[in-house]
Amino acid sequence: MTQWQSRPLDTIYPIIYLDCIVIKIHGNLHVINKAIYLALGVNMDRHKELLGLWMSENEGAKFWLSVLTELKTRGVQDILIACVDGLKGFPDTIAVEFPHTRVQLCIFMARNSLRLFPGRIIKRLLRI
């Protein structure tokens, strides 16, 4: 897992989806919440690629900055569009590492990103 998580990445991703889910982990005598961060990129060949998974105590823009810094360290130089949720401070956090990236809320991003592809490609993307 460590080797996969540290592998080199492409230099450009036209679209990247950044999201966090909170899961419950059952311990010995109690249940704790953990935030699982994920970055899903659409590469220049229009293939989805899971760029990484990270775990933290909770979701926050500060942790997202460490994720984005790691992506840059692994070779990502530019992200054209970042699709994110409405987390406060998220667009500013993205701008720290990727100042030219356009930030869009998830539902609108999903719809708008389809406009970048020809109709026959859209049909294939919707099946995925």
Coordinates of C-alpha atoms in Angstrom, one line a residue:
M1 CA 0.0 0.0 0.0
T2 CA 2.8 2.4 0.8
Q3 CA 4.4 1.9 -2.6
W4 CA 1.1 2.5 -4.4
Q5 CA 0.4 5.6 -2.2
S6 CA 3.8 7.1 -3.1
R7 CA 3.9 6.2 -6.8
P8 CA 4.7 9.0 -9.3
L9 CA 1.6 10.7 -10.8
D10 CA 0.9 12.4 -14.2
T11 CA 1.9 16.0 -14.5
I12 CA -1.5 17.2 -15.6
Y13 CA -5.0 16.1 -14.6
P14 CA -7.9 17.9 -16.5
I15 CA -10.3 17.0 -13.6
I16 CA -9.7 15.9 -10.1
Y17 CA -12.4 15.0 -7.6
L18 CA -11.5 15.6 -3.9
D19 CA -13.9 14.2 -1.3
C20 CA -13.9 13.0 2.3
I21 CA -16.2 10.5 4.0
V22 CA -16.5 9.8 7.7
I23 CA -16.6 6.2 8.7
K24 CA -17.1 4.6 12.1
I25 CA -14.4 2.3 13.3
H26 CA -15.3 -0.2 16.1
G27 CA -12.5 -0.4 18.7
N28 CA -12.3 -2.6 21.8
L29 CA -15.0 -0.8 23.9
H30 CA -16.0 2.1 21.8
V31 CA -16.7 3.4 18.3
I32 CA -14.6 6.3 16.8
N33 CA -15.1 8.4 13.7
K34 CA -12.3 8.6 11.1
A35 CA -12.2 10.8 8.0
I36 CA -11.1 9.1 4.8
Y37 CA -9.9 11.5 2.2
L38 CA -9.7 10.5 -1.4
A39 CA -8.4 12.1 -4.6
L40 CA -9.8 10.7 -7.9
G41 CA -8.2 12.1 -11.1
V42 CA -9.3 12.0 -14.7
N43 CA -6.1 11.7 -16.7
M44 CA -5.3 13.1 -20.2
D45 CA -6.5 9.7 -21.6
R46 CA -9.9 10.3 -20.0
H47 CA -9.4 7.4 -17.5
K48 CA -10.3 7.6 -13.9
E49 CA -7.4 7.1 -11.5
L50 CA -7.5 6.9 -7.8
L51 CA -4.6 9.1 -6.8
G52 CA -4.6 8.3 -3.1
L53 CA -6.4 7.7 0.2
W54 CA -5.6 9.3 3.5
M55 CA -7.0 9.1 7.0
S56 CA -7.4 11.7 9.6
E57 CA -9.5 12.5 12.7
N58 CA -11.9 14.8 10.9
E59 CA -12.3 16.7 7.6
G60 CA -10.6 20.1 7.3
A61 CA -9.0 22.4 4.9
K62 CA -5.7 22.1 6.7
F63 CA -5.5 18.4 6.1
W64 CA -6.5 18.9 2.5
L65 CA -3.5 21.2 2.1
S66 CA -1.2 18.3 3.1
V67 CA -3.0 16.0 0.6
L68 CA -2.5 18.6 -2.2
T69 CA 1.1 19.2 -1.2
E70 CA 1.7 15.4 -1.4
L71 CA 0.1 15.2 -4.9
K72 CA 2.4 18.0 -6.1
T73 CA 5.4 16.2 -4.6
R74 CA 4.4 13.1 -6.5
G75 CA 4.6 15.0 -9.8
V76 CA 1.2 16.7 -10.3
Q77 CA 2.0 20.2 -11.8
D78 CA -1.4 21.3 -12.9
I79 CA -5.1 20.5 -12.2
L80 CA -7.5 22.2 -14.6
I81 CA -10.7 21.7 -12.6
A82 CA -11.1 20.6 -9.0
C83 CA -14.5 19.2 -8.1
V84 CA -15.1 19.6 -4.3
D85 CA -17.8 19.8 -1.7
G86 CA -18.7 23.1 0.1
L87 CA -16.0 22.8 2.8
K88 CA -15.2 26.3 4.1
G89 CA -11.8 27.5 2.9
F90 CA -11.3 24.6 0.4
P91 CA -10.9 26.8 -2.7
D92 CA -8.3 28.9 -1.0
T93 CA -6.5 25.8 0.2
I94 CA -6.4 24.5 -3.4
A95 CA -5.1 27.8 -4.6
V96 CA -2.0 27.5 -2.3
E97 CA -0.6 24.6 -4.3
F98 CA -2.5 25.0 -7.6
P99 CA -3.3 28.7 -8.1
H100 CA -4.6 28.3 -11.7
T101 CA -7.1 25.5 -10.9
R102 CA -10.7 26.3 -11.4
V103 CA -12.7 25.1 -8.4
Q104 CA -16.3 23.9 -8.8
L105 CA -18.8 22.3 -6.5
C106 CA -19.4 18.6 -7.1
I107 CA -22.8 18.4 -8.7
F108 CA -22.1 21.2 -11.1
M109 CA -18.7 19.9 -11.9
A110 CA -20.0 16.5 -12.8
R111 CA -22.5 18.1 -15.3
N112 CA -20.0 20.7 -16.6
S113 CA -17.2 18.2 -17.1
L114 CA -19.3 16.2 -19.5
R115 CA -19.3 19.2 -21.8
L116 CA -15.6 18.6 -22.4
F117 CA -16.2 15.3 -24.2
P118 CA -17.9 14.4 -27.5
G119 CA -21.3 12.8 -27.2
R120 CA -20.1 9.2 -27.8
I121 CA -17.6 9.6 -24.9
I122 CA -20.3 11.0 -22.6
K123 CA -22.3 7.9 -23.1
R124 CA -19.4 5.7 -22.1
L125 CA -18.6 7.9 -19.1
L126 CA -22.2 7.7 -17.8
R127 CA -21.9 3.9 -17.9
I128 CA -18.9 3.9 -15.6

